[in-house]
Amino acid sequence: DVKVTQSSRYLVKRTGEKVFLECVQDMDHENMFWYRQDPGLGLRLIYFSYDVKMKEKGDIPEGYSVSREKKERFSLILESASTNQTSMYLCASSFQRAGDNEQFFGPGTRLTVL
Amino acid sequence: SQKIEQNSEALNIQEGKTATLTCNYTNYSPAYLQWYRQDPGRGPVFLLLIRENEKEKRKERLKVTFDTTLKQSLFHITASQPADSATYLCALDPSYNTDKLIFGTGTRLQVFP
């Protein structure tokens, strides 16, 4: 079974802190994604990557950056956390850039910024 | 504008009945549509994919239809069980063959005994 793991289930940070969210997948997937999920707004794509060192902006990239140095690991970075970044963050991966691939999600990190 | 709409109100049905969830979209021409299940505090789990040239897809008690004229997908769970209670999300690829997905906000299904 594909396994996508995220470094923390719950995280509490203070405004202005630099925050790192880590995601690891163990099935050699090429695509990796970071979403945030908020009530009433659903899942929104922040960034995605279809290869090592490749990244593309999603719908809401402002205030975030990403890093993909190894195929299995995709990191989301909040350069200076703000209260409006309090959310559930979900990482996902999928097999290859060929369309119609299902996405496998991690358990999520609930981030609170005080 | 482009959007995907799912009924934001919860759907409450009795065990054994068929649950039908709706996904409508505007200003997209997706090659396929996917359905996911999400339990509270967990990540979504893929259930079914249906392509634009498929009218219907089945998997055990699940059935999905896709009407590209109406721009609508229906998701059915037959003989529903309390364990089917969850939020169900539809998703589509807005730009053919990119693997990016746009998700609806989901419909919460509650099956009571």
PDB file of C-alpha atoms in Angstrom:
ATOM      1  CA  ASP A   1       0.000   0.000   0.000  1.00  0.00           C
ATOM      2  CA  VAL A   2       1.072   3.542  -0.706  1.00  0.00           C
ATOM      3  CA  LYS A   3       1.959   5.386   2.404  1.00  0.00           C
ATOM      4  CA  VAL A   4       2.156   9.146   2.690  1.00  0.00           C
ATOM      5  CA  THR A   5       3.366  10.410   6.025  1.00  0.00           C
ATOM      6  CA  GLN A   6       3.468  13.920   7.416  1.00  0.00           C
ATOM      7  CA  SER A   7       5.867  15.026  10.114  1.00  0.00           C
ATOM      8  CA  SER A   8       3.293  16.236  12.639  1.00  0.00           C
ATOM      9  CA  ARG A   9      -0.421  15.740  13.250  1.00  0.00           C
ATOM     10  CA  TYR A  10      -0.715  18.916  15.332  1.00  0.00           C
ATOM     11  CA  LEU A  11       1.504  21.965  15.391  1.00  0.00           C
ATOM     12  CA  VAL A  12       1.255  25.255  17.271  1.00  0.00           C
ATOM     13  CA  LYS A  13       3.449  28.159  16.204  1.00  0.00           C
ATOM     14  CA  ARG A  14       3.669  31.858  16.871  1.00  0.00           C
ATOM     15  CA  THR A  15       3.199  34.667  14.369  1.00  0.00           C
ATOM     16  CA  GLY A  16       6.400  35.371  12.502  1.00  0.00           C
ATOM     17  CA  GLU A  17       7.979  31.975  13.053  1.00  0.00           C
ATOM     18  CA  LYS A  18       9.357  29.974  10.136  1.00  0.00           C
ATOM     19  CA  VAL A  19       7.454  26.709   9.857  1.00  0.00           C
ATOM     20  CA  PHE A  20       8.467  23.530   8.060  1.00  0.00           C
ATOM     21  CA  LEU A  21       5.933  20.828   7.164  1.00  0.00           C
ATOM     22  CA  GLU A  22       7.453  17.629   5.892  1.00  0.00           C
ATOM     23  CA  CYS A  23       5.846  14.981   3.705  1.00  0.00           C
ATOM     24  CA  VAL A  24       7.300  11.626   2.678  1.00  0.00           C
ATOM     25  CA  GLN A  25       5.883   9.023   0.291  1.00  0.00           C
ATOM     26  CA  ASP A  26       7.225   5.516  -0.073  1.00  0.00           C
ATOM     27  CA  MET A  27       5.968   4.447  -3.527  1.00  0.00           C
ATOM     28  CA  ASP A  28       8.305   6.245  -5.884  1.00  0.00           C
ATOM     29  CA  HIS A  29       5.595   8.646  -7.023  1.00  0.00           C
ATOM     30  CA  GLU A  30       6.653  11.467  -9.288  1.00  0.00           C
ATOM     31  CA  ASN A  31       3.935  13.959  -8.338  1.00  0.00           C
ATOM     32  CA  MET A  32       3.567  15.511  -4.922  1.00  0.00           C
ATOM     33  CA  PHE A  33       1.106  18.143  -3.752  1.00  0.00           C
ATOM     34  CA  TRP A  34       0.436  20.432  -0.818  1.00  0.00           C
ATOM     35  CA  TYR A  35      -3.117  21.531  -0.028  1.00  0.00           C
ATOM     36  CA  ARG A  36      -4.772  23.420   2.748  1.00  0.00           C
ATOM     37  CA  GLN A  37      -8.325  22.652   3.810  1.00  0.00           C
ATOM     38  CA  ASP A  38     -10.591  25.163   5.481  1.00  0.00           C
ATOM     39  CA  PRO A  39     -14.291  24.877   6.383  1.00  0.00           C
ATOM     40  CA  GLY A  40     -16.493  26.040   3.539  1.00  0.00           C
ATOM     41  CA  LEU A  41     -13.538  26.447   1.172  1.00  0.00           C
ATOM     42  CA  GLY A  42     -12.561  22.845   0.652  1.00  0.00           C
ATOM     43  CA  LEU A  43      -9.161  21.675  -0.485  1.00  0.00           C
ATOM     44  CA  ARG A  44      -7.061  24.326  -2.173  1.00  0.00           C
ATOM     45  CA  LEU A  45      -3.790  23.600  -3.939  1.00  0.00           C
ATOM     46  CA  ILE A  46      -0.787  25.539  -2.648  1.00  0.00           C
ATOM     47  CA  TYR A  47       2.073  24.017  -4.656  1.00  0.00           C
ATOM     48  CA  PHE A  48       2.821  20.863  -6.533  1.00  0.00           C
ATOM     49  CA  SER A  49       5.912  19.156  -7.875  1.00  0.00           C
ATOM     50  CA  TYR A  50       6.175  16.633 -10.699  1.00  0.00           C
ATOM     51  CA  ASP A  51       9.880  15.915 -10.342  1.00  0.00           C
ATOM     52  CA  VAL A  52      12.832  16.497  -8.072  1.00  0.00           C
ATOM     53  CA  LYS A  53      13.677  20.198  -7.853  1.00  0.00           C
ATOM     54  CA  MET A  54      10.618  21.036  -9.989  1.00  0.00           C
ATOM     55  CA  LYS A  55       7.723  22.991  -8.546  1.00  0.00           C
ATOM     56  CA  GLU A  56       4.676  24.819  -9.799  1.00  0.00           C
ATOM     57  CA  LYS A  57       2.401  27.246  -8.037  1.00  0.00           C
ATOM     58  CA  GLY A  58      -1.102  26.182  -7.253  1.00  0.00           C
ATOM     59  CA  ASP A  59      -4.052  28.428  -6.575  1.00  0.00           C
ATOM     60  CA  ILE A  60      -2.877  29.988  -3.291  1.00  0.00           C
ATOM     61  CA  PRO A  61       0.958  30.064  -3.174  1.00  0.00           C
ATOM     62  CA  GLU A  62       1.324  33.430  -1.444  1.00  0.00           C
ATOM     63  CA  GLY A  63       3.128  33.159   1.879  1.00  0.00           C
ATOM     64  CA  TYR A  64       4.410  29.649   1.134  1.00  0.00           C
ATOM     65  CA  SER A  65       7.409  28.047  -0.514  1.00  0.00           C
ATOM     66  CA  VAL A  66       8.325  24.433  -1.163  1.00  0.00           C
ATOM     67  CA  SER A  67      11.372  22.261  -1.519  1.00  0.00           C
ATOM     68  CA  ARG A  68      11.841  18.916  -3.221  1.00  0.00           C
ATOM     69  CA  GLU A  69      15.434  17.772  -2.998  1.00  0.00           C
ATOM     70  CA  LYS A  70      14.618  14.060  -3.054  1.00  0.00           C
ATOM     71  CA  LYS A  71      11.875  12.258  -4.936  1.00  0.00           C
ATOM     72  CA  GLU A  72      10.188  10.909  -1.816  1.00  0.00           C
ATOM     73  CA  ARG A  73      10.165  14.136   0.203  1.00  0.00           C
ATOM     74  CA  PHE A  74       8.230  17.357  -0.348  1.00  0.00           C
ATOM     75  CA  SER A  75       8.462  20.160   2.190  1.00  0.00           C
ATOM     76  CA  LEU A  76       6.148  23.112   2.670  1.00  0.00           C
ATOM     77  CA  ILE A  77       7.662  26.213   4.235  1.00  0.00           C
ATOM     78  CA  LEU A  78       5.859  29.119   5.815  1.00  0.00           C
ATOM     79  CA  GLU A  79       8.488  31.822   5.764  1.00  0.00           C
ATOM     80  CA  SER A  80       6.792  33.980   8.394  1.00  0.00           C
ATOM     81  CA  ALA A  81       3.692  32.362   9.822  1.00  0.00           C
ATOM     82  CA  SER A  82       0.555  34.446  10.140  1.00  0.00           C
ATOM     83  CA  THR A  83      -2.739  33.755  11.879  1.00  0.00           C
ATOM     84  CA  ASN A  84      -4.548  33.394   8.547  1.00  0.00           C
ATOM     85  CA  GLN A  85      -2.367  30.379   7.835  1.00  0.00           C
ATOM     86  CA  THR A  86      -4.052  28.455  10.628  1.00  0.00           C
ATOM     87  CA  SER A  87      -5.474  25.483   8.759  1.00  0.00           C
ATOM     88  CA  MET A  88      -5.340  21.761   8.036  1.00  0.00           C
ATOM     89  CA  TYR A  89      -2.467  21.023   5.659  1.00  0.00           C
ATOM     90  CA  LEU A  90      -2.627  17.912   3.516  1.00  0.00           C
ATOM     91  CA  CYS A  91       0.118  16.390   1.435  1.00  0.00           C
ATOM     92  CA  ALA A  92      -0.633  14.035  -1.466  1.00  0.00           C
ATOM     93  CA  SER A  93       1.240  12.091  -4.104  1.00  0.00           C
ATOM     94  CA  SER A  94       0.364  10.438  -7.411  1.00  0.00           C
ATOM     95  CA  PHE A  95       2.131   8.129  -9.773  1.00  0.00           C
ATOM     96  CA  GLN A  96       3.261  10.104 -12.802  1.00  0.00           C
ATOM     97  CA  ARG A  97       2.448  13.058 -14.957  1.00  0.00           C
ATOM     98  CA  ALA A  98       0.054  11.284 -17.296  1.00  0.00           C
ATOM     99  CA  GLY A  99      -3.329  12.475 -16.204  1.00  0.00           C
ATOM    100  CA  ASP A 100      -6.118  10.639 -14.389  1.00  0.00           C
ATOM    101  CA  ASN A 101      -3.975   9.316 -11.569  1.00  0.00           C
ATOM    102  CA  GLU A 102      -5.562   9.044  -8.164  1.00  0.00           C
ATOM    103  CA  GLN A 103      -3.970  11.010  -5.386  1.00  0.00           C
ATOM    104  CA  PHE A 104      -2.876   9.418  -2.130  1.00  0.00           C
ATOM    105  CA  PHE A 105      -3.160  11.678   0.881  1.00  0.00           C
ATOM    106  CA  GLY A 106      -1.310  11.873   4.147  1.00  0.00           C
ATOM    107  CA  PRO A 107      -3.150  12.168   7.478  1.00  0.00           C
ATOM    108  CA  GLY A 108      -2.819  15.955   7.575  1.00  0.00           C
ATOM    109  CA  THR A 109      -1.182  18.478   9.888  1.00  0.00           C
ATOM    110  CA  ARG A 110      -3.431  20.791  11.829  1.00  0.00           C
ATOM    111  CA  LEU A 111      -1.445  23.993  12.191  1.00  0.00           C
ATOM    112  CA  THR A 112      -2.444  26.714  14.630  1.00  0.00           C
ATOM    113  CA  VAL A 113      -0.672  30.065  14.427  1.00  0.00           C
ATOM    114  CA  LEU A 114      -1.077  32.209  17.533  1.00  0.00           C
TER     115      LEU A 114
ATOM    116  CA  SER B   1     -16.090  31.866 -13.318  1.00  0.00           C
ATOM    117  CA  GLN B   2     -15.044  28.269 -12.925  1.00  0.00           C
ATOM    118  CA  LYS B   3     -16.399  26.344 -10.007  1.00  0.00           C
ATOM    119  CA  ILE B   4     -17.365  22.962  -8.666  1.00  0.00           C
ATOM    120  CA  GLU B   5     -20.455  22.730  -6.521  1.00  0.00           C
ATOM    121  CA  GLN B   6     -21.481  20.062  -4.088  1.00  0.00           C
ATOM    122  CA  ASN B   7     -24.427  20.309  -1.779  1.00  0.00           C
ATOM    123  CA  SER B   8     -23.003  21.890   1.357  1.00  0.00           C
ATOM    124  CA  GLU B   9     -25.887  20.690   3.480  1.00  0.00           C
ATOM    125  CA  ALA B  10     -25.485  17.306   5.089  1.00  0.00           C
ATOM    126  CA  LEU B  11     -27.393  14.405   3.619  1.00  0.00           C
ATOM    127  CA  ASN B  12     -29.115  12.282   6.245  1.00  0.00           C
ATOM    128  CA  ILE B  13     -30.505   8.919   5.187  1.00  0.00           C
ATOM    129  CA  GLN B  14     -31.651   5.721   6.788  1.00  0.00           C
ATOM    130  CA  GLU B  15     -29.565   2.575   6.713  1.00  0.00           C
ATOM    131  CA  GLY B  16     -30.376   0.398   3.709  1.00  0.00           C
ATOM    132  CA  LYS B  17     -31.458   3.271   1.482  1.00  0.00           C
ATOM    133  CA  THR B  18     -29.560   4.605  -1.522  1.00  0.00           C
ATOM    134  CA  ALA B  19     -27.610   7.806  -0.993  1.00  0.00           C
ATOM    135  CA  THR B  20     -27.191  10.098  -4.001  1.00  0.00           C
ATOM    136  CA  LEU B  21     -24.673  12.919  -3.947  1.00  0.00           C
ATOM    137  CA  THR B  22     -24.363  15.558  -6.647  1.00  0.00           C
ATOM    138  CA  CYS B  23     -21.369  17.315  -8.158  1.00  0.00           C
ATOM    139  CA  ASN B  24     -21.984  20.140 -10.620  1.00  0.00           C
ATOM    140  CA  TYR B  25     -19.320  22.116 -12.415  1.00  0.00           C
ATOM    141  CA  THR B  26     -19.264  25.166 -14.648  1.00  0.00           C
ATOM    142  CA  ASN B  27     -16.790  26.394 -17.232  1.00  0.00           C
ATOM    143  CA  TYR B  28     -14.668  23.266 -17.160  1.00  0.00           C
ATOM    144  CA  SER B  29     -14.366  20.512 -19.737  1.00  0.00           C
ATOM    145  CA  PRO B  30     -12.724  17.782 -17.677  1.00  0.00           C
ATOM    146  CA  ALA B  31     -11.435  14.601 -19.226  1.00  0.00           C
ATOM    147  CA  TYR B  32     -12.308  12.759 -16.012  1.00  0.00           C
ATOM    148  CA  LEU B  33     -13.770  13.226 -12.585  1.00  0.00           C
ATOM    149  CA  GLN B  34     -12.790  11.561  -9.328  1.00  0.00           C
ATOM    150  CA  TRP B  35     -14.609  10.892  -6.065  1.00  0.00           C
ATOM    151  CA  TYR B  36     -12.956  10.719  -2.649  1.00  0.00           C
ATOM    152  CA  ARG B  37     -14.108   9.877   0.850  1.00  0.00           C
ATOM    153  CA  GLN B  38     -12.868  11.849   3.842  1.00  0.00           C
ATOM    154  CA  ASP B  39     -13.363  10.904   7.480  1.00  0.00           C
ATOM    155  CA  PRO B  40     -13.048  13.571  10.206  1.00  0.00           C
ATOM    156  CA  GLY B  41      -9.443  14.508  10.922  1.00  0.00           C
ATOM    157  CA  ARG B  42      -8.064  12.345   8.115  1.00  0.00           C
ATOM    158  CA  GLY B  43      -6.909  12.791   4.539  1.00  0.00           C
ATOM    159  CA  PRO B  44      -9.220  11.977   1.611  1.00  0.00           C
ATOM    160  CA  VAL B  45      -9.187   8.467   0.197  1.00  0.00           C
ATOM    161  CA  PHE B  46      -9.750   7.804  -3.505  1.00  0.00           C
ATOM    162  CA  LEU B  47     -12.887   5.859  -4.423  1.00  0.00           C
ATOM    163  CA  LEU B  48     -13.641   6.045  -8.145  1.00  0.00           C
ATOM    164  CA  LEU B  49     -12.613   7.719 -11.369  1.00  0.00           C
ATOM    165  CA  ILE B  50     -14.913   8.175 -14.361  1.00  0.00           C
ATOM    166  CA  ARG B  51     -13.778   9.420 -17.761  1.00  0.00           C
ATOM    167  CA  GLU B  52     -15.657  11.741 -20.101  1.00  0.00           C
ATOM    168  CA  ASN B  53     -16.488   8.904 -22.486  1.00  0.00           C
ATOM    169  CA  GLU B  54     -17.923   6.729 -19.707  1.00  0.00           C
ATOM    170  CA  LYS B  55     -21.521   7.174 -18.679  1.00  0.00           C
ATOM    171  CA  GLU B  56     -21.354   5.034 -15.584  1.00  0.00           C
ATOM    172  CA  LYS B  57     -18.820   3.295 -13.353  1.00  0.00           C
ATOM    173  CA  ARG B  58     -19.458   0.795 -10.566  1.00  0.00           C
ATOM    174  CA  LYS B  59     -17.455  -0.570  -7.675  1.00  0.00           C
ATOM    175  CA  GLU B  60     -19.219  -2.828  -5.216  1.00  0.00           C
ATOM    176  CA  ARG B  61     -22.032  -0.699  -3.708  1.00  0.00           C
ATOM    177  CA  LEU B  62     -20.791   2.486  -5.341  1.00  0.00           C
ATOM    178  CA  LYS B  63     -21.936   3.883  -8.676  1.00  0.00           C
ATOM    179  CA  VAL B  64     -20.844   7.076 -10.398  1.00  0.00           C
ATOM    180  CA  THR B  65     -22.379   8.704 -13.449  1.00  0.00           C
ATOM    181  CA  PHE B  66     -20.933  11.483 -15.558  1.00  0.00           C
ATOM    182  CA  ASP B  67     -23.043  13.677 -17.815  1.00  0.00           C
ATOM    183  CA  THR B  68     -20.826  16.091 -19.751  1.00  0.00           C
ATOM    184  CA  THR B  69     -23.871  17.811 -21.275  1.00  0.00           C
ATOM    185  CA  LEU B  70     -25.384  18.613 -17.899  1.00  0.00           C
ATOM    186  CA  LYS B  71     -21.889  19.113 -16.429  1.00  0.00           C
ATOM    187  CA  GLN B  72     -22.816  16.881 -13.570  1.00  0.00           C
ATOM    188  CA  SER B  73     -21.680  13.738 -11.790  1.00  0.00           C
ATOM    189  CA  LEU B  74     -23.858  11.712  -9.452  1.00  0.00           C
ATOM    190  CA  PHE B  75     -22.415   9.439  -6.780  1.00  0.00           C
ATOM    191  CA  HIS B  76     -24.638   6.673  -5.442  1.00  0.00           C
ATOM    192  CA  ILE B  77     -24.159   4.384  -2.467  1.00  0.00           C
ATOM    193  CA  THR B  78     -26.660   1.544  -2.471  1.00  0.00           C
ATOM    194  CA  ALA B  79     -27.703  -0.341   0.670  1.00  0.00           C
ATOM    195  CA  SER B  80     -26.041   2.354   2.743  1.00  0.00           C
ATOM    196  CA  GLN B  81     -24.564   1.544   6.139  1.00  0.00           C
ATOM    197  CA  PRO B  82     -23.636   3.706   9.142  1.00  0.00           C
ATOM    198  CA  ALA B  83     -19.987   3.023   8.242  1.00  0.00           C
ATOM    199  CA  ASP B  84     -20.581   4.972   5.009  1.00  0.00           C
ATOM    200  CA  SER B  85     -21.003   8.150   7.065  1.00  0.00           C
ATOM    201  CA  ALA B  86     -18.276  10.548   5.913  1.00  0.00           C
ATOM    202  CA  THR B  87     -17.692  13.560   3.688  1.00  0.00           C
ATOM    203  CA  TYR B  88     -17.527  12.820  -0.027  1.00  0.00           C
ATOM    204  CA  LEU B  89     -15.514  15.036  -2.349  1.00  0.00           C
ATOM    205  CA  CYS B  90     -15.587  15.271  -6.101  1.00  0.00           C
ATOM    206  CA  ALA B  91     -12.544  16.471  -8.018  1.00  0.00           C
ATOM    207  CA  LEU B  92     -11.652  17.189 -11.623  1.00  0.00           C
ATOM    208  CA  ASP B  93      -8.588  18.060 -13.651  1.00  0.00           C
ATOM    209  CA  PRO B  94      -9.055  21.634 -14.896  1.00  0.00           C
ATOM    210  CA  SER B  95      -6.263  21.434 -17.457  1.00  0.00           C
ATOM    211  CA  TYR B  96      -6.228  18.159 -19.275  1.00  0.00           C
ATOM    212  CA  ASN B  97      -3.380  15.829 -18.406  1.00  0.00           C
ATOM    213  CA  THR B  98      -1.651  17.850 -15.719  1.00  0.00           C
ATOM    214  CA  ASP B  99      -2.583  15.743 -12.687  1.00  0.00           C
ATOM    215  CA  LYS B 100      -3.701  18.859 -10.858  1.00  0.00           C
ATOM    216  CA  LEU B 101      -7.111  18.474  -9.273  1.00  0.00           C
ATOM    217  CA  ILE B 102      -9.732  21.006  -8.286  1.00  0.00           C
ATOM    218  CA  PHE B 103     -11.866  19.751  -5.412  1.00  0.00           C
ATOM    219  CA  GLY B 104     -15.438  20.501  -4.486  1.00  0.00           C
ATOM    220  CA  THR B 105     -16.146  21.431  -0.878  1.00  0.00           C
ATOM    221  CA  GLY B 106     -17.728  18.054  -0.203  1.00  0.00           C
ATOM    222  CA  THR B 107     -21.043  16.733   1.021  1.00  0.00           C
ATOM    223  CA  ARG B 108     -21.340  15.204   4.459  1.00  0.00           C
ATOM    224  CA  LEU B 109     -23.330  11.972   4.480  1.00  0.00           C
ATOM    225  CA  GLN B 110     -24.856  10.681   7.694  1.00  0.00           C
ATOM    226  CA  VAL B 111     -26.406   7.204   7.637  1.00  0.00           C
ATOM    227  CA  PHE B 112     -28.461   6.438  10.702  1.00  0.00           C
ATOM    228  CA  PRO B 113     -29.657   2.988  11.822  1.00  0.00           C
TER     229      PRO B 113
END
